[in-house]
Amino acid sequence: MLSSVREHKVEGNALNELYKKRFNQVRKRSRELCSTLETEDFVIQPVIDVSPPKWHLGHTTWFFESFILKEFMEGYKEFHPSYNYLFNSYYESVGERWQRPNRGLLSRPTVKDVMDYREHVDHAMSDFFQSVEINQEIQKFFEIGLQHEQQHQELLVYDVKHILGINPMFPVFREREIDPEPYGELDSSFTEIGEGIYSIGYEGNDFCFDNEKGVHNVFLHPFRVQNRLITNGEYLEFIESGGYKDFRFWLSEAWTWVNEQEVKAPFHWHKIEGKWKYFTLSGLLDIQVDEPVTHINFFEADAYARWAGKRLLTEFEWEVACEKIEPEVSEKANFSDKNIFHPEASNRTQFLGDAWEWTNSAYLPYPYYKTDEGALGEYNGKFMINQMVLRGGSCATAKDHIRPTYRNFFHPHLKWHFTGIRIAESI
Amino acid sequence: MLSSVREHKVEGNALNELYKKRFNQVRKRSRELCSTLETEDFVIQPVIDVSPPKWHLGHTTWFFESFILKEFMEGYKEFHPSYNYLFNSYYESVGERWQRPNRGLLSRPTVKDVMDYREHVDHAMSDFFQSVEINQEIQKFFEIGLQHEQQHQELLVYDVKHILGINPMFPVFREREIDPEPYGELDSSFTEIGEGIYSIGYEGNDFCFDNEKGVHNVFLHPFRVQNRLITNGEYLEFIESGGYKDFRFWLSEAWTWVNEQEVKAPFHWHKIEGKWKYFTLSGLLDIQVDEPVTHINFFEADAYARWAGKRLLTEFEWEVACEKIEPEVSEKANFSDKNIFHPEASNRTQFLGDAWEWTNSAYLPYPYYKTDEGALGEYNGKFMINQMVLRGGSCATAKDHIRPTYRNFFHPHLKWHFTGIRIAESI
Amino acid sequence: MLSSVREHKVEGNALNELYKKRFNQVRKRSRELCSTLETEDFVIQPVIDVSPPKWHLGHTTWFFESFILKEFMEGYKEFHPSYNYLFNSYYESVGERWQRPNRGLLSRPTVKDVMDYREHVDHAMSDFFQSVEINQEIQKFFEIGLQHEQQHQELLVYDVKHILGINPMFPVFREREIDPEPYGELDSSFTEIGEGIYSIGYEGNDFCFDNEKGVHNVFLHPFRVQNRLITNGEYLEFIESGGYKDFRFWLSEAWTWVNEQEVKAPFHWHKIEGKWKYFTLSGLLDIQVDEPVTHINFFEADAYARWAGKRLLTEFEWEVACEKIEPEVSEKANFSDKNIFHPEASNRTQFLGDAWEWTNSAYLPYPYYKTDEGALGEYNGKFMINQMVLRGGSCATAKDHIRPTYRNFFHPHLKWHFTGIRIAESI
Amino acid sequence: MLSSVREHKVEGNALNELYKKRFNQVRKRSRELCSTLETEDFVIQPVIDVSPPKWHLGHTTWFFESFILKEFMEGYKEFHPSYNYLFNSYYESVGERWQRPNRGLLSRPTVKDVMDYREHVDHAMSDFFQSVEINQEIQKFFEIGLQHEQQHQELLVYDVKHILGINPMFPVFREREIDPEPYGELDSSFTEIGEGIYSIGYEGNDFCFDNEKGVHNVFLHPFRVQNRLITNGEYLEFIESGGYKDFRFWLSEAWTWVNEQEVKAPFHWHKIEGKWKYFTLSGLLDIQVDEPVTHINFFEADAYARWAGKRLLTEFEWEVACEKIEPEVSEKANFSDKNIFHPEASNRTQFLGDAWEWTNSAYLPYPYYKTDEGALGEYNGKFMINQMVLRGGSCATAKDHIRPTYRNFFHPHLKWHFTGIRIAESI
């Protein structure tokens, strides 16, 4: 591969300037996200889905080292011979790896070791921007590498919330002042979308993942979609009217899950002396009834919708509705500025940036879907089974990582991320 | 409910005649299916998905007793007070039940008890046909009851094959003469289906399940579909070229499954002294290379298609192709007559009646899907998560139980049923 | 081996006559034990520790076929080539075997097949007694084979009770008339045993197992032992005073067991509409308060003793006390005649034949313990870890299988056998 | 309780001086043991039996806070309201607790928090020594508290070795210079012990645990015991002669364990490029053949002895042999000075201080055993089931924590501690 790359002074090359700037921004945000963590917080893996924060920091670094520095920078010296083994997540094509369930069993490399690793790679990248001209092939890896680190930033927020939230001492990650009167009147209106053939998938010139490609038509029958997410207050009604105890609202596997796990509320909710509270990244607080409910899984979103006499959207309906109603991230969605990682009030028509909205679509390939060659081909396609699509982006998503065509996906029982409910009905 | 039913001599009522005849036919087929079983074969539950044959016989009987005799026949005496508890499968609305994983732990009721139960109910039904006029409401329960028993007949064949197939003595269930030259030349042609809006779902006046209703449009992009199923011979090539050892063909969960279970071939295949054989209901035989491959799960069907450079169909593409190419069950599909439960040779364009074909569609509701009221509402809808749709019907399906719109569904890892692979590609 | 055996008419040989008679008696008892079972009852394995009755019948037959007929009878034809694989229990030296957890997954061989197997072997044994002179070596295998079948007869009773007892229909195995006033006044006296050196282990000329050999001395400090077993009524007091809810009475592993399994009473006890009943082999009955409590495990026996301010005996104390107080099976112990498999009332000094008494001794080798050569060496010694010794024999033990030195052993959590509690204290 | 304690200046009180000194020594050793750990090493719990080092540091501190400061020092302020919940190990009588399997899920309290906790309690204890006169009752808690912390120091060494040993980077905990010729000729002699009545249990005036009390007689038959432990070299012979592949040497549960876990060598042994190495606290090294083998469990010790044609000792035989051959800790046992936590060469008659020797005795009460009142009663007695006794003390045991009567105990499958093998035979 190296033969196709010219190594020399490349100052002034626009792509080099562009990626240097974005690279530094993205990498800096990862560091900043962790600034209030204790060393011990970086090590824990409470459940298999959660990774230790230091693993996220190492893995995102490994991505740049493996796919850019080792491939395209002559003479690059890898930081440590064990790190390819330790920080590979799931790339079968990149060799053996430490298994995911055991990520929390490694005290070494230490947090400092991982920070040194980041520094080493960032430093090498700084040389790279000076010496290697970024061509189209390299650009692809850069783009994925940056998006990838943004995805892990978001996971890192969920994982930190999980790690702190199961601790009986409920530590505070970000201090927060709660606005005593943040919400106006709750708008419960719906928007109608008419029958027709609609185009689905990403069509612009910016980055998108391979799973958004394969632009194609779908035929939609008419439907009506609510202009905001379901609130904590509405979800409390579901709980208090016995929603978790009535099989009629639940899919069969969901009902088994509710009963075996004895589920009574969203994740991070705690009934303390008869009163519901929730753990937030600002500690244990009273539940704010007008905020969008989060930390519910697909089973709960689906059951809520059924209880309400409605249904969830398909991912196609969602994409069409989003494009029509709110195709850009709203100015009001100031999540990433406040940096407290908590969704805003929902009395408005916000599709993008509050919570990932569960759709009733399974994560499957678009008609013309084609996986990338090589390791990047393992990025999305191989997960297209047993998962449900979520759309919209959350308060923990990097702002420039949100778009209407973005297809997020999780198994239906998972609920440690910022998930939300939007209801709809056929007309 | 009883108030709406007239009980008197109803001879001559056409619905009564119709259902009496069909009821007797269906019930008789269940008995006949089991005619060569030993008493001990009726008791075993080798894995959670398989039920003991006597359970199927009791459960289908319970269905008629619970939903017809108890509801619509005044003075009906239930056969045994424990049977509602023991033979309810998953109807939350019908009360507590013996749990599925424990079905193989019950030596009583004995097979004879269950046969007596069948006789008791059949006898009461005989009275019913004489005395209660079948109205539209009752008809609905009859129809479901009969379809339900046909579904269990098919499961019974799979389950018997499982029970006998894991026995190291490989008992014979049905003797069979193998035609030494059954197949002509293998036809590997494809049919093209053009782009367009197609109607999906059942539209006739006969019975269909609720999950086939909600007729609606889909937009299909053009594709090409093979006119037959993949054969054992073709699947052997996949195995021998290392298909089970190359991660690139497998979804991530599939790859974990292959490795954890050390899968090397379809279910019921055994490599004995270097040669592949398979257990059939006629005992352990040499593999016939021109027959359609069966007993593969979704993971394997999908991996095979990928290895072949093709893909599976969606259930919508499948329905459209079937309607176009072979909308009726072929005369050649003489499975149910021979009663040996083995798919025929595949050198022909048969969509209906050889093997259930895995599609790449998740089992989800159609846009206008509506569950039935009451217990029947638990029949289909609550399983719409984490399962994949299969289409077409198999050599174990009752012939009048097969139609192009029929949506079968199983979890993607399951493979004890007669499943097949049909490949396609986008144009 | 065959060279050492003379095959000819051996009528009149005393050992041949003796073993012919005993063989026929023991084999007959196995058949009789099963006489009221339904075919289906022979197939079930509700938990790993329980074997299907037909397995017991096959396995005991296999023992004679493998260790006597195949070894010592020229020209013997084995009944079926698969049966060595299917009916070997745990003899590593006899080759591969079907694994224990899967014994309930085999519908074939059928019960009839197994009965044919028994008949085949019994017939061959009849020839054997006519034609092969039983020497000392053969005698050893005969003796073990007969004792072995008696042990399995006892397990068969426990297993049948387990199989029927978990069935919600609580079937009756043996009809029984309950004596309305069976018990006199309860004798709660103790016997004192003085300090001294005592001899432990079997010293006679009859059969004993290798684990009873290695006669040796133990020094005992003085103690006092109750002359009867603890009754159901006494155990009920323990339950009702909160015994299962107070950690102070329980070993740490016992406490975990109680809480994880939510144990509230002996096995086979059911609280029905506020009243304790128990399943017996004669069906579900009111609990008889003056009978010895059974179906408690070591954890419960130990906790009861602690609650009563006493302790269990060691196996050495037990053997010494038994030899002193009741060295022979009492005439009153008429369990095997009644054939109802239920312990008698306990208001008397019976050590032998009511219930296996948990001792506080781990099952370990005696100082001079030596395992047998070959397969018989796998009979006892390899289980000498993590099990506790029980002494005394139960109402399901064959009468001539009971002696003061007999060492039974089970894991401390098991309770499906007829176990009892005898309390003691140091002086 | 406080009423019985005089609080005033107690300078000059001999018990106060004694315990002040010992307290400070013991507490200091805990800190020193951890001096080379990284913060991350304090957090991990790789398996349920291993606790995070910070948990050991917190728990031992909690012991003094709960049982001395809170009980006997008026006005003592507990450090943190959650710590009683978080640092209680298994004392049911002291209230609810964070469950053992989840100790590795807590990032908070941080290591610094725990160190502050230690300082807080040590400071309060310093006041305590000045102001509260230590009477007999308090003395009991002090003694147990100090022994308890010594036990946890030893566990801490094992746990650190486990945490570092499963890390593919094999970090060094203590640097070590290996003496190139440490061993003289291997002495393989045995000592004979004659038949007789021997006294067992602790009889002196110093501290011992309740499980050593109840001095009593045992009768021993004559035996012969080897004067040293089995070496790595001897154990390698066992491995290389197929010891792990021959069922005849293994107890039944052991054989299952070997096969299910695919065990091939002691814990911490790794075959790298065909050569056996082992992880030590000084990193990955070549195996020293003349050192005593360690990190074998009871199953392996027992199998080795059987392979060698010998047996293990009972704990009674061991105690008698130790008292006769080496009743005091040898001067040569300089383990605690070197602080490298590795057993010495074994060509000498050392019973005390190299490795805990598996005996073939189950951990059960002595005849006159009596548990303490209250929480201390949970210290030993409740573990007397399913565990085997080990005797002798290891290179990680505090020197003044070793004595011939000390009864250590572990489940037979565990092997992360410094365990050894001594063989014997009956005469």
PDB file of N, CA, C and O in Angstrom, chain D residues 77-97:
ATOM      1  N   LYS D  77     -16.785   8.567  65.496  1.00  0.00           N
ATOM      2  CA  LYS D  77     -17.585   8.917  64.305  1.00  0.00           C
ATOM      3  C   LYS D  77     -17.193   8.015  63.145  1.00  0.00           C
ATOM      4  O   LYS D  77     -16.037   8.013  62.728  1.00  0.00           O
ATOM      5  N   GLU D  78     -18.153   7.284  62.602  1.00  0.00           N
ATOM      6  CA  GLU D  78     -17.783   6.408  61.492  1.00  0.00           C
ATOM      7  C   GLU D  78     -17.371   7.253  60.291  1.00  0.00           C
ATOM      8  O   GLU D  78     -17.847   8.363  60.089  1.00  0.00           O
ATOM      9  N   PHE D  79     -16.460   6.694  59.511  1.00  0.00           N
ATOM     10  CA  PHE D  79     -15.852   7.445  58.417  1.00  0.00           C
ATOM     11  C   PHE D  79     -16.853   7.763  57.322  1.00  0.00           C
ATOM     12  O   PHE D  79     -16.874   8.848  56.759  1.00  0.00           O
ATOM     13  N   HIS D  80     -17.687   6.783  56.981  1.00  0.00           N
ATOM     14  CA  HIS D  80     -18.619   6.984  55.852  1.00  0.00           C
ATOM     15  C   HIS D  80     -19.814   6.056  56.034  1.00  0.00           C
ATOM     16  O   HIS D  80     -19.633   4.878  56.321  1.00  0.00           O
ATOM     17  N   PRO D  81     -21.015   6.558  55.856  1.00  0.00           N
ATOM     18  CA  PRO D  81     -22.200   5.738  56.117  1.00  0.00           C
ATOM     19  C   PRO D  81     -22.336   4.523  55.199  1.00  0.00           C
ATOM     20  O   PRO D  81     -22.996   3.551  55.559  1.00  0.00           O
ATOM     21  N   SER D  82     -21.727   4.563  54.022  1.00  0.00           N
ATOM     22  CA  SER D  82     -21.866   3.410  53.104  1.00  0.00           C
ATOM     23  C   SER D  82     -20.870   2.294  53.375  1.00  0.00           C
ATOM     24  O   SER D  82     -21.012   1.200  52.828  1.00  0.00           O
ATOM     25  N   TYR D  83     -19.853   2.564  54.162  1.00  0.00           N
ATOM     26  CA  TYR D  83     -18.747   1.604  54.222  1.00  0.00           C
ATOM     27  C   TYR D  83     -19.102   0.327  54.975  1.00  0.00           C
ATOM     28  O   TYR D  83     -18.531  -0.731  54.698  1.00  0.00           O
ATOM     29  N   ASN D  84     -20.016   0.416  55.911  1.00  0.00           N
ATOM     30  CA  ASN D  84     -20.432  -0.820  56.580  1.00  0.00           C
ATOM     31  C   ASN D  84     -21.060  -1.770  55.560  1.00  0.00           C
ATOM     32  O   ASN D  84     -20.822  -2.977  55.574  1.00  0.00           O
ATOM     33  N   TYR D  85     -21.837  -1.191  54.649  1.00  0.00           N
ATOM     34  CA  TYR D  85     -22.462  -1.981  53.589  1.00  0.00           C
ATOM     35  C   TYR D  85     -21.422  -2.500  52.601  1.00  0.00           C
ATOM     36  O   TYR D  85     -21.457  -3.654  52.168  1.00  0.00           O
ATOM     37  N   LEU D  86     -20.466  -1.674  52.252  1.00  0.00           N
ATOM     38  CA  LEU D  86     -19.515  -2.034  51.194  1.00  0.00           C
ATOM     39  C   LEU D  86     -18.392  -2.958  51.652  1.00  0.00           C
ATOM     40  O   LEU D  86     -17.859  -3.716  50.862  1.00  0.00           O
ATOM     41  N   PHE D  87     -18.028  -2.879  52.931  1.00  0.00           N
ATOM     42  CA  PHE D  87     -16.839  -3.616  53.368  1.00  0.00           C
ATOM     43  C   PHE D  87     -17.118  -4.773  54.319  1.00  0.00           C
ATOM     44  O   PHE D  87     -16.195  -5.404  54.812  1.00  0.00           O
ATOM     45  N   ASN D  88     -18.364  -5.057  54.596  1.00  0.00           N
ATOM     46  CA  ASN D  88     -18.718  -6.277  55.318  1.00  0.00           C
ATOM     47  C   ASN D  88     -18.510  -7.442  54.355  1.00  0.00           C
ATOM     48  O   ASN D  88     -18.939  -7.402  53.213  1.00  0.00           O
ATOM     49  N   SER D  89     -17.828  -8.471  54.811  1.00  0.00           N
ATOM     50  CA  SER D  89     -17.550  -9.592  53.913  1.00  0.00           C
ATOM     51  C   SER D  89     -18.685 -10.610  53.923  1.00  0.00           C
ATOM     52  O   SER D  89     -19.325 -10.860  52.911  1.00  0.00           O
ATOM     53  N   TYR D  90     -18.947 -11.170  55.123  1.00  0.00           N
ATOM     54  CA  TYR D  90     -19.956 -12.230  55.173  1.00  0.00           C
ATOM     55  C   TYR D  90     -20.636 -12.300  56.529  1.00  0.00           C
ATOM     56  O   TYR D  90     -21.211 -13.322  56.876  1.00  0.00           O
ATOM     57  N   TYR D  91     -20.581 -11.240  57.287  1.00  0.00           N
ATOM     58  CA  TYR D  91     -21.159 -11.276  58.628  1.00  0.00           C
ATOM     59  C   TYR D  91     -22.646 -10.955  58.555  1.00  0.00           C
ATOM     60  O   TYR D  91     -23.049  -9.808  58.457  1.00  0.00           O
ATOM     61  N   GLU D  92     -23.470 -12.021  58.591  1.00  0.00           N
ATOM     62  CA  GLU D  92     -24.914 -11.833  58.512  1.00  0.00           C
ATOM     63  C   GLU D  92     -25.399 -10.986  59.685  1.00  0.00           C
ATOM     64  O   GLU D  92     -26.347 -10.216  59.562  1.00  0.00           O
ATOM     65  N   SER D  93     -24.722 -11.123  60.820  1.00  0.00           N
ATOM     66  CA  SER D  93     -25.191 -10.430  62.020  1.00  0.00           C
ATOM     67  C   SER D  93     -24.874  -8.945  61.992  1.00  0.00           C
ATOM     68  O   SER D  93     -25.322  -8.200  62.859  1.00  0.00           O
ATOM     69  N   VAL D  94     -24.091  -8.478  61.012  1.00  0.00           N
ATOM     70  CA  VAL D  94     -23.754  -7.050  60.962  1.00  0.00           C
ATOM     71  C   VAL D  94     -24.552  -6.338  59.864  1.00  0.00           C
ATOM     72  O   VAL D  94     -24.278  -5.195  59.527  1.00  0.00           O
ATOM     73  N   GLY D  95     -25.556  -7.005  59.312  1.00  0.00           N
ATOM     74  CA  GLY D  95     -26.446  -6.320  58.379  1.00  0.00           C
ATOM     75  C   GLY D  95     -26.194  -6.649  56.917  1.00  0.00           C
ATOM     76  O   GLY D  95     -25.361  -7.487  56.577  1.00  0.00           O
ATOM     77  N   GLU D  96     -26.945  -5.974  56.062  1.00  0.00           N
ATOM     78  CA  GLU D  96     -26.859  -6.150  54.615  1.00  0.00           C
ATOM     79  C   GLU D  96     -25.443  -5.876  54.119  1.00  0.00           C
ATOM     80  O   GLU D  96     -24.690  -5.165  54.747  1.00  0.00           O
ATOM     81  N   ARG D  97     -25.114  -6.434  52.937  1.00  0.00           N
ATOM     82  CA  ARG D  97     -23.787  -6.165  52.385  1.00  0.00           C
ATOM     83  C   ARG D  97     -23.792  -6.226  50.861  1.00  0.00           C
ATOM     84  O   ARG D  97     -24.644  -6.874  50.257  1.00  0.00           O
TER      85      ARG D  97
END
